[in-house]
PDB file of C-alpha atoms in Angstrom:
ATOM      1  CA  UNK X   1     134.548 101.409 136.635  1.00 87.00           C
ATOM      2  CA  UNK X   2     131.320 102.491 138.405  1.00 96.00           C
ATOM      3  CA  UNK X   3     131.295 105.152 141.061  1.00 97.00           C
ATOM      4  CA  UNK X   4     131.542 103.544 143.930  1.00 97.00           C
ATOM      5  CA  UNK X   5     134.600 101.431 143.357  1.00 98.00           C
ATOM      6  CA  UNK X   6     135.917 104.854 142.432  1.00 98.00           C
ATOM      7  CA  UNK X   7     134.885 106.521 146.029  1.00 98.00           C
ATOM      8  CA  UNK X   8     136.583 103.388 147.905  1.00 97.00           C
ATOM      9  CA  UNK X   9     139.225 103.363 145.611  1.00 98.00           C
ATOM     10  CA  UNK X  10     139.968 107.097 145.977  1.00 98.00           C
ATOM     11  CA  UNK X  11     140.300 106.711 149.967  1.00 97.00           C
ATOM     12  CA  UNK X  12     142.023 103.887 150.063  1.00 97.00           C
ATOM     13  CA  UNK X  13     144.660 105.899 148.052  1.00 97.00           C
ATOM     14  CA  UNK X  14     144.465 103.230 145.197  1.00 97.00           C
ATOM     15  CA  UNK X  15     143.299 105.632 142.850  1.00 98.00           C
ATOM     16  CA  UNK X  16     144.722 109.187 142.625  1.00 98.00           C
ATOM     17  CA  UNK X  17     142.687 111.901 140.312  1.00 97.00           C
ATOM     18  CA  UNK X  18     146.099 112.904 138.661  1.00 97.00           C
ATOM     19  CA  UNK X  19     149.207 111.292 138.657  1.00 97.00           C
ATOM     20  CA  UNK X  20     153.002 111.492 137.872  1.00 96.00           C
ATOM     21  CA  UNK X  21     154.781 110.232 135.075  1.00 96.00           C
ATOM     22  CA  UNK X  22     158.451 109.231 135.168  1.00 95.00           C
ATOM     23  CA  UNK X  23     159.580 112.904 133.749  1.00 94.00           C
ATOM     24  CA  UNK X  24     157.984 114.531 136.953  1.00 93.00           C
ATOM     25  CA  UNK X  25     155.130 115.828 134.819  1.00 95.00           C
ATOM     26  CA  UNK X  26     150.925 115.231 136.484  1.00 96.00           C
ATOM     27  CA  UNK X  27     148.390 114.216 134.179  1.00 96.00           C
ATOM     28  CA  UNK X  28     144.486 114.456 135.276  1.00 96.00           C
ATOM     29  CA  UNK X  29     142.722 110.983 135.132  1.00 96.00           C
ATOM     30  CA  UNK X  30     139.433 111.719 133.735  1.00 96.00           C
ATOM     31  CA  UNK X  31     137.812 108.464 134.672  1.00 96.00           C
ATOM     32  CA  UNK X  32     138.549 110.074 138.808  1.00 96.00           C
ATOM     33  CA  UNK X  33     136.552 112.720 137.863  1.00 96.00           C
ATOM     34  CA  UNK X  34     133.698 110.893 135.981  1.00 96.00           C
ATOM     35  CA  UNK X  35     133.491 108.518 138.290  1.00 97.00           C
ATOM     36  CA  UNK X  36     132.903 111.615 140.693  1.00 97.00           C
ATOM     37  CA  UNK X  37     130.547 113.217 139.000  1.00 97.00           C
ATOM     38  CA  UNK X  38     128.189 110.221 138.801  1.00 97.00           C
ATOM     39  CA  UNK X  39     128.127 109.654 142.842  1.00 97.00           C
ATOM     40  CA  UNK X  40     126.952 113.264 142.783  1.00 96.00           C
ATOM     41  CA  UNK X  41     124.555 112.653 140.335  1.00 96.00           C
ATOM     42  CA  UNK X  42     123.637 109.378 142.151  1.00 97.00           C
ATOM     43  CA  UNK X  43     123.774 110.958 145.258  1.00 97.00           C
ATOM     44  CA  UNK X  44     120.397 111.791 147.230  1.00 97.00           C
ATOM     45  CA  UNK X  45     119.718 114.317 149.688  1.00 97.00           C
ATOM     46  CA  UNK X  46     119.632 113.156 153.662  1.00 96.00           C
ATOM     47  CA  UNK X  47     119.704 114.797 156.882  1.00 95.00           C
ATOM     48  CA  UNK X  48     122.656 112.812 158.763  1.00 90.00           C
ATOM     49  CA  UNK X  49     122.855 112.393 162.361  1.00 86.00           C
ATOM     50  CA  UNK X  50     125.185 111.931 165.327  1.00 82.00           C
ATOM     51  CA  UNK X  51     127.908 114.489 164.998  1.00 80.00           C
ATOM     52  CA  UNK X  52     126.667 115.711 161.690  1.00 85.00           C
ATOM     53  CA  UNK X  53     122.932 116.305 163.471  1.00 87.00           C
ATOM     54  CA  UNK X  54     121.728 118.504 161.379  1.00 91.00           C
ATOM     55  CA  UNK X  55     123.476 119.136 158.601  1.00 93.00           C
ATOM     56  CA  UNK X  56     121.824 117.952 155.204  1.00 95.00           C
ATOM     57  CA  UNK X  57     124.225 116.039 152.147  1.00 95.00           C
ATOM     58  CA  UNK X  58     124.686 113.539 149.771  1.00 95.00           C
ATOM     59  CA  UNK X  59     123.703 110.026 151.099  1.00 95.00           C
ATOM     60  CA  UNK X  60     126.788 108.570 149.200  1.00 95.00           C
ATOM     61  CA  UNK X  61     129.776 111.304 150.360  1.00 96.00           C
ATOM     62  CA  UNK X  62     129.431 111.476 153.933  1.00 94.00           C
ATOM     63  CA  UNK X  63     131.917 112.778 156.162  1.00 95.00           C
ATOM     64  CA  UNK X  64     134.781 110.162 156.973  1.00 95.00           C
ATOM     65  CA  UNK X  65     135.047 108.969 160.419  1.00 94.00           C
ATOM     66  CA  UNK X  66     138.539 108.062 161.423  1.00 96.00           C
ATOM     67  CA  UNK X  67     139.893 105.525 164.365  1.00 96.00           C
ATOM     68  CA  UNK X  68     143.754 105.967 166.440  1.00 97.00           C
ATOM     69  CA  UNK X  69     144.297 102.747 163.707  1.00 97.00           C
ATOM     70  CA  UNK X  70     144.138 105.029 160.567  1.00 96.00           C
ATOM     71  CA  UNK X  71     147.150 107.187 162.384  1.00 97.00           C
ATOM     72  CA  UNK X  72     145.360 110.397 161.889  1.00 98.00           C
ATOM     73  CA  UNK X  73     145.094 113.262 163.901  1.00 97.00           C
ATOM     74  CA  UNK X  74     141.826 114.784 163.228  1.00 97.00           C
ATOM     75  CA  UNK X  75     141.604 117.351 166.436  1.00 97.00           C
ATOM     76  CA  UNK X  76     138.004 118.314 167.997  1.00 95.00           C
ATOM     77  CA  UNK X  77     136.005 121.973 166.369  1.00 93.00           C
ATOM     78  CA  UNK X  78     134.849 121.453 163.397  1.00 92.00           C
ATOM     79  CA  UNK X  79     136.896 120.139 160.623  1.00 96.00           C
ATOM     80  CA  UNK X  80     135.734 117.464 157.954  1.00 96.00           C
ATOM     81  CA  UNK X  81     137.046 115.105 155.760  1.00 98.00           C
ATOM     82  CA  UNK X  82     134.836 114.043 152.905  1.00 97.00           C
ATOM     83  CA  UNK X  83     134.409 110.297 151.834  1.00 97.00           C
ATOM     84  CA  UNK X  84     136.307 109.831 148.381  1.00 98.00           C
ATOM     85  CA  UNK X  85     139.325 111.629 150.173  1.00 98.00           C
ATOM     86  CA  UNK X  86     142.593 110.143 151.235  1.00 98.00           C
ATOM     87  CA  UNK X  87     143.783 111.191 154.077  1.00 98.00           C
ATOM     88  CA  UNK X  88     147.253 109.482 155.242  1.00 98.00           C
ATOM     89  CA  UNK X  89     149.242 107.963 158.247  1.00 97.00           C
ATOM     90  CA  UNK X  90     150.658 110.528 160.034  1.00 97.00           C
ATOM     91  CA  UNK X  91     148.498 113.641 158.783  1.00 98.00           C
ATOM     92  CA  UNK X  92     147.157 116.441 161.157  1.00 98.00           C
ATOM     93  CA  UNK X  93     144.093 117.955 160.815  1.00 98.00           C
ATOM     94  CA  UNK X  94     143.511 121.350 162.785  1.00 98.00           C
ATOM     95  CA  UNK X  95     140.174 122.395 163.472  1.00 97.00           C
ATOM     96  CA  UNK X  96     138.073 124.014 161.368  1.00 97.00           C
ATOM     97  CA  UNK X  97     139.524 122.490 158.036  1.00 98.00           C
ATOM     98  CA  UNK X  98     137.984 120.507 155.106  1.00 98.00           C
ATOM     99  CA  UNK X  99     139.331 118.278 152.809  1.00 98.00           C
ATOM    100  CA  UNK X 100     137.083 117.627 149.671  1.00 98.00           C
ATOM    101  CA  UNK X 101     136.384 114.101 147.668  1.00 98.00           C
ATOM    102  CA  UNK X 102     139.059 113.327 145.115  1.00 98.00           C
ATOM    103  CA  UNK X 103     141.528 115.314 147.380  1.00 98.00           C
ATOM    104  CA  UNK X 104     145.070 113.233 148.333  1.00 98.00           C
ATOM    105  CA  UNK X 105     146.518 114.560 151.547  1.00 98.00           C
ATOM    106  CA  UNK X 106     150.258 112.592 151.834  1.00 98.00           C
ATOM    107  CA  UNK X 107     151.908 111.333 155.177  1.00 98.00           C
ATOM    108  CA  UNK X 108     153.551 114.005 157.190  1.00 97.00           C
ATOM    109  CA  UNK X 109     151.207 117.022 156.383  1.00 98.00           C
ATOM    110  CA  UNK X 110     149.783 119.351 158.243  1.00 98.00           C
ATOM    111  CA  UNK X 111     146.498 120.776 157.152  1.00 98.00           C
ATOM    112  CA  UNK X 112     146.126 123.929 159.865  1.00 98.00           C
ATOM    113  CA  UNK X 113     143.283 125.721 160.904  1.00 98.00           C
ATOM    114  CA  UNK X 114     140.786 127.674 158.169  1.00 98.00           C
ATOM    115  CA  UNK X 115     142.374 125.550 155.287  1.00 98.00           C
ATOM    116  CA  UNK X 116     140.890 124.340 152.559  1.00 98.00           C
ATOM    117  CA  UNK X 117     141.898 121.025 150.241  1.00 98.00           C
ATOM    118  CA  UNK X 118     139.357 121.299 147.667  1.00 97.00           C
ATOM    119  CA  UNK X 119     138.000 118.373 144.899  1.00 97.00           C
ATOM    120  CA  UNK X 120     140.826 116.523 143.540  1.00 98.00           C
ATOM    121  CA  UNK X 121     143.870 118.275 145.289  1.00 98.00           C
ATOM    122  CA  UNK X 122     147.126 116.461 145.400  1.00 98.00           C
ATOM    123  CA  UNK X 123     149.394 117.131 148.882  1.00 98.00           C
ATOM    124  CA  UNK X 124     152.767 115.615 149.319  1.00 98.00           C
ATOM    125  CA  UNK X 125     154.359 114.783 151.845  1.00 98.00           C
ATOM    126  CA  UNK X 126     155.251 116.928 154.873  1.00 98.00           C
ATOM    127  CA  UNK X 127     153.300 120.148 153.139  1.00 98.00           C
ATOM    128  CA  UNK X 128     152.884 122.821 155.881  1.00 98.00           C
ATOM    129  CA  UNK X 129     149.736 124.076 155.251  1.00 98.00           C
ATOM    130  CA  UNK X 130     148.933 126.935 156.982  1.00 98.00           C
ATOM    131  CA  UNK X 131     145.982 128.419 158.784  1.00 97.00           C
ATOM    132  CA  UNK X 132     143.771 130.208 156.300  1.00 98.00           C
ATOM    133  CA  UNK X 133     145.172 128.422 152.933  1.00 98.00           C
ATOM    134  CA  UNK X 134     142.807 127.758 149.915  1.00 98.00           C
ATOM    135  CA  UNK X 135     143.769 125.193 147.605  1.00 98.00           C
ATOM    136  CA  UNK X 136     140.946 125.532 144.489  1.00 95.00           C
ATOM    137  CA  UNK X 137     139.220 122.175 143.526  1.00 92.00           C
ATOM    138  CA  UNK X 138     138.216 121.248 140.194  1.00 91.00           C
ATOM    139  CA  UNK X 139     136.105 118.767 138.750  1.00 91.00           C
ATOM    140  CA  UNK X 140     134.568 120.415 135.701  1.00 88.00           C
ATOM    141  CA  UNK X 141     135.167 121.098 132.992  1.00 89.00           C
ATOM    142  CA  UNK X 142     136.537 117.202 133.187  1.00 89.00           C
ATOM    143  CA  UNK X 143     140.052 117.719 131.593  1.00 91.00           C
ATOM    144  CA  UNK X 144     141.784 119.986 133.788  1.00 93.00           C
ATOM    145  CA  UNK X 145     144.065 119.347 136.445  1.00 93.00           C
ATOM    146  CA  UNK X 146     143.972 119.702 140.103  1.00 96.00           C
ATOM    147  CA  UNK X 147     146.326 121.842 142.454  1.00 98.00           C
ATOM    148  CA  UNK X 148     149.546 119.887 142.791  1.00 98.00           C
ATOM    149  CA  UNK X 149     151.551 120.666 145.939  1.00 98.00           C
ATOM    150  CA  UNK X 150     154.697 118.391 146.129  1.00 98.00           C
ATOM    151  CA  UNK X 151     156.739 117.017 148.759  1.00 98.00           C
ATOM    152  CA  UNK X 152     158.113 118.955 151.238  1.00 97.00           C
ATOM    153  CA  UNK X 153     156.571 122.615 150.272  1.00 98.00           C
ATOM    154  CA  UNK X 154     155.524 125.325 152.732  1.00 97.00           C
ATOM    155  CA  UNK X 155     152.300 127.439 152.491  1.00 98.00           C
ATOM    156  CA  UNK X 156     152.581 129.865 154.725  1.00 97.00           C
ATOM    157  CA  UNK X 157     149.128 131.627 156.156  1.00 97.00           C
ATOM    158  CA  UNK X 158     146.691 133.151 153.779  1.00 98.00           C
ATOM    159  CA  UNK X 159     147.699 131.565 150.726  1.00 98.00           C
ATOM    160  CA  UNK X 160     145.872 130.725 147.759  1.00 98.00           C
ATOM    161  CA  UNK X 161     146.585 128.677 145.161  1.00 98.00           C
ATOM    162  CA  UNK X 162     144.107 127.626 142.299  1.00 97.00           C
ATOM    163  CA  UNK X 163     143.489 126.498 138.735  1.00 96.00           C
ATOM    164  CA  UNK X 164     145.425 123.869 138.430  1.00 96.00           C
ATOM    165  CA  UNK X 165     149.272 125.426 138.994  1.00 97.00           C
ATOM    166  CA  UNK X 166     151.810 122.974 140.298  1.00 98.00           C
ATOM    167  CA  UNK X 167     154.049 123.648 143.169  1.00 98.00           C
ATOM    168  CA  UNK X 168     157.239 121.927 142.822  1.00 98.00           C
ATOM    169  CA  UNK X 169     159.047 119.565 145.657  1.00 98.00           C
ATOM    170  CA  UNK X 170     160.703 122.651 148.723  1.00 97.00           C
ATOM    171  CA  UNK X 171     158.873 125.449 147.616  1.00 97.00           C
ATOM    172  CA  UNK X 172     157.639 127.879 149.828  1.00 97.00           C
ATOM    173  CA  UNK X 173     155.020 130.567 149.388  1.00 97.00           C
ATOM    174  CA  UNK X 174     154.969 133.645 151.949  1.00 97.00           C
ATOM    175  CA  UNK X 175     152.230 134.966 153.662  1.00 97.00           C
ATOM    176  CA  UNK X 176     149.409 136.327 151.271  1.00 96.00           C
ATOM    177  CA  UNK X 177     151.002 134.582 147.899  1.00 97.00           C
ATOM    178  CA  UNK X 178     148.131 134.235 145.249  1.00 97.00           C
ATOM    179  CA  UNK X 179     148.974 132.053 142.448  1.00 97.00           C
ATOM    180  CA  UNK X 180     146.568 130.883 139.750  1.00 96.00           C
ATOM    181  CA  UNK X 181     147.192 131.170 135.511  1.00 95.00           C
ATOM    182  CA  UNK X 182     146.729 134.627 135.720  1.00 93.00           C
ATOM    183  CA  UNK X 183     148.816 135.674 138.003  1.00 95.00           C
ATOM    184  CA  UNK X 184     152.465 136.555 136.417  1.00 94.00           C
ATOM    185  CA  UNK X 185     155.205 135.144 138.372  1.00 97.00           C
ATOM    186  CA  UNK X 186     159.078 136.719 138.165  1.00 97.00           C
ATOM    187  CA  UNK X 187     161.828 135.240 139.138  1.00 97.00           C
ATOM    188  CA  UNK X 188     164.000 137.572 140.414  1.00 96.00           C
ATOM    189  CA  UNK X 189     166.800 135.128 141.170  1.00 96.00           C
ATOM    190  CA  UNK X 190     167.172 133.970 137.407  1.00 95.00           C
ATOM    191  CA  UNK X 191     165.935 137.270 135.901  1.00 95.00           C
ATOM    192  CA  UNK X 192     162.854 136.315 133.485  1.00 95.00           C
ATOM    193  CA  UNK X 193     159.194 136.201 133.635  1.00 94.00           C
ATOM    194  CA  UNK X 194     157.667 133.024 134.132  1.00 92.00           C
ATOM    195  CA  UNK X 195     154.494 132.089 131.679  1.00 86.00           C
ATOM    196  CA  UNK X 196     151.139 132.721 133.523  1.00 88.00           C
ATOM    197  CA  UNK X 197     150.241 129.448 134.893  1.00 89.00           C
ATOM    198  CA  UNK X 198     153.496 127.769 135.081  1.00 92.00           C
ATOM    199  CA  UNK X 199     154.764 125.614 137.512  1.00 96.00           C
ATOM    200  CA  UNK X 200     156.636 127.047 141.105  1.00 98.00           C
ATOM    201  CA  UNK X 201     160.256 125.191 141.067  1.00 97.00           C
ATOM    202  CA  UNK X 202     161.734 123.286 143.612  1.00 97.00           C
ATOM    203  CA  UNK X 203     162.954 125.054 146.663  1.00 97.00           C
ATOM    204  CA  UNK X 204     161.479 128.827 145.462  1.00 97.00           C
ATOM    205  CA  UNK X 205     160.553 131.254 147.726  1.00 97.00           C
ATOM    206  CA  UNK X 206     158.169 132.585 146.350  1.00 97.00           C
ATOM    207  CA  UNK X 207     156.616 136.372 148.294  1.00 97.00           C
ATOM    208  CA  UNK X 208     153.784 138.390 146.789  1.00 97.00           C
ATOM    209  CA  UNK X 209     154.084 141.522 144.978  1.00 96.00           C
ATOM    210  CA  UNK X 210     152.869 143.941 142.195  1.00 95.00           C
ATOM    211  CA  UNK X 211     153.751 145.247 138.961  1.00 94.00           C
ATOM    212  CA  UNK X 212     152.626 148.921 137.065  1.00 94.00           C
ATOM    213  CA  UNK X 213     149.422 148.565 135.149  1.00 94.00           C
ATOM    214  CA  UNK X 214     149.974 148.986 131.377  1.00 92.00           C
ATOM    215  CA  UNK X 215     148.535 152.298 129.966  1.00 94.00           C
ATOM    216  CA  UNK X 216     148.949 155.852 130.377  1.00 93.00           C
ATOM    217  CA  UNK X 217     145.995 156.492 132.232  1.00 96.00           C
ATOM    218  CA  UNK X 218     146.751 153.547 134.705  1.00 94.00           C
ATOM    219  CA  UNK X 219     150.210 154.686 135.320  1.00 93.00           C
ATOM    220  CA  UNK X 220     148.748 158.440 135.419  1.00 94.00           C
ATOM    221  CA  UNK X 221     146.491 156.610 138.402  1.00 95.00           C
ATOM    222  CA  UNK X 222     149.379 154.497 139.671  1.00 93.00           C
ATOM    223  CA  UNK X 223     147.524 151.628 139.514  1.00 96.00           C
ATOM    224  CA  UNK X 224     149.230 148.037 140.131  1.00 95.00           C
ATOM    225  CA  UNK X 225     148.525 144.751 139.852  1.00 94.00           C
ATOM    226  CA  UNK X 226     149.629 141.714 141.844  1.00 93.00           C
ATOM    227  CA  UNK X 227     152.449 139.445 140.812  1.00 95.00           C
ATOM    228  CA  UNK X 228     154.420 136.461 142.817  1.00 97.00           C
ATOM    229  CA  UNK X 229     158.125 136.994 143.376  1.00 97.00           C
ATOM    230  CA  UNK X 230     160.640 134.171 143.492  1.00 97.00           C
ATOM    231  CA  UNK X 231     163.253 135.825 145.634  1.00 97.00           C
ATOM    232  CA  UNK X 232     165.342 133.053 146.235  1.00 96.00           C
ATOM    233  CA  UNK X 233     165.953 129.634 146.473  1.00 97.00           C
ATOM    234  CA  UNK X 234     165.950 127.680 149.700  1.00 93.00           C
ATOM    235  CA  UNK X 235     169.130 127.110 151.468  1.00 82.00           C
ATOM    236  CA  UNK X 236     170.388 126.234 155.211  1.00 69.00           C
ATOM    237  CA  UNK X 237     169.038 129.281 156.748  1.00 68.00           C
ATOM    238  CA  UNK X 238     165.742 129.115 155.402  1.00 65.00           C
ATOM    239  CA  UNK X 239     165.567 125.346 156.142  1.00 68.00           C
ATOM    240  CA  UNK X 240     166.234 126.266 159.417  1.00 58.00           C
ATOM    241  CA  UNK X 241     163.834 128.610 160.145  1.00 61.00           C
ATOM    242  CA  UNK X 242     161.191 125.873 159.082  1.00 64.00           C
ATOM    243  CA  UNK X 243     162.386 123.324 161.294  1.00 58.00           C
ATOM    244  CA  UNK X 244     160.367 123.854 164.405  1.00 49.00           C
ATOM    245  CA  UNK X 245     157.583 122.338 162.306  1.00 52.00           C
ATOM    246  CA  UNK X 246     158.971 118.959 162.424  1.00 56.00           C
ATOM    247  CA  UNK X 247     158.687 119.269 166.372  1.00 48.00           C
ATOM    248  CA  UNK X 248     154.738 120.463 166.546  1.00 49.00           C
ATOM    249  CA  UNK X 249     154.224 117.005 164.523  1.00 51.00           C
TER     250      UNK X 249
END
């Protein structure tokens, strides 16, 4: 497939740069990211005008321009969507914000102000994303997978998830969470240590913390490093307290 039945493909939501098999696992499609790769690499240098006076990209990955038909809400100051980025029905875009090419943005989420989707991010439906939230892109090297946020999961402000990790359907990271395959999660609910880079289950809460660094001298220093805390799991009362989302839609 050349590149730019890839591009079109990718934001008409056709093609997804990872997808789900029937066990609830994501696999990365490589030919998505090759395909990327060589509209970069066939990509040429313009200045682009209109709203983007002055700004200098790719001729082939402009920014998308959306109409009240594509049910978007893509409000005035600043944000951009790039092309090769699905974006759908019923999505809210707060300015400033970018979504990157390969990224898949679901129906029902809210992509707030200062976030970041980057290359190849996968967003289910009704994610909160909140102001200030980093989700990594990846597109080299050409096997590994994107940031998977699933259905229904909150990221509350500041939070930064990269490398790949998977965020299961209900989660929700607090304020300041970091999570990428270095970062040690515990669950504190279940009592074990989750492997670095593991997936966030369904309906964690998941708050930062920190742990003692290993070593006489560090402990003499009290040094500590940061963790992720699963503290619970979602129930009625935390449900609740996320409900007032559903009205800003």
């Amino acid at each position: 497939m050349n590149w730019q039945d890839v591009i079109a493909q990718l934001e008409s939501g056709v093609l997804r740069a990872a997808n789900q098999d029937d066990a609830g696992n994501w696999h990365v499609n490589i030919e998505v990211k090759q395909g990327i790769l060589a509209a970069f690499k066939a990509g040429k240098n313009v200045a682009f005008s209109d709203n983007y006076q002055g700004f200098v990209d790719k001729h082939n990955l402009p920014a998308r321009q959306f109409t009240p038909q594509d049910g978007v809400r893509l409000v005035p100051g600043g944000s951009s969507v790039r092309a090769g980025a699905y974006v759908a029905e019923g999505v809210i875009i707060m300015p400033p914000a970018y979504i990157n090419v390969g990224a898949y943005v679901d129906t029902g989420t809210m992509v707030d102000s200062h976030a970041l989707i980057g290359s190849c991010a996968q967003i289910g439906k009704n994610v909160h994303v909140s102001a200030a939230v980093q989700i990594g892109g990846v597109l080299e090297p050409i096997g590994a997978s994107p940031v998977i946020i699933e259905d229904n999961a909150f990221l509350s402000a500041g939070v930064v998830v990269v490398e790949g990790i998977v965020v299961k359907k209900g989660a929700v990271l607090a304020p300041g969470v970091s999570l990428s395959k270095s970062v040690p999660v515990y669950d504190c609910v279940n009592q074990v240590m989750r492997e670095k880079g593991a997936e966030i289950p369904e309906n964690a809460v998941v708050v930062p913390g920190t742990r003692p660094v290993k070593g006489e001298w560090a402990q003499a220093q009290g040094l500590n490093m940061a963790c992720a805390l699963i503290v619970k799991y979602r129930d009625e009362q935390s449900d609740a307290s996320l409900e007032l989302e559903s009205i800003l839609r």
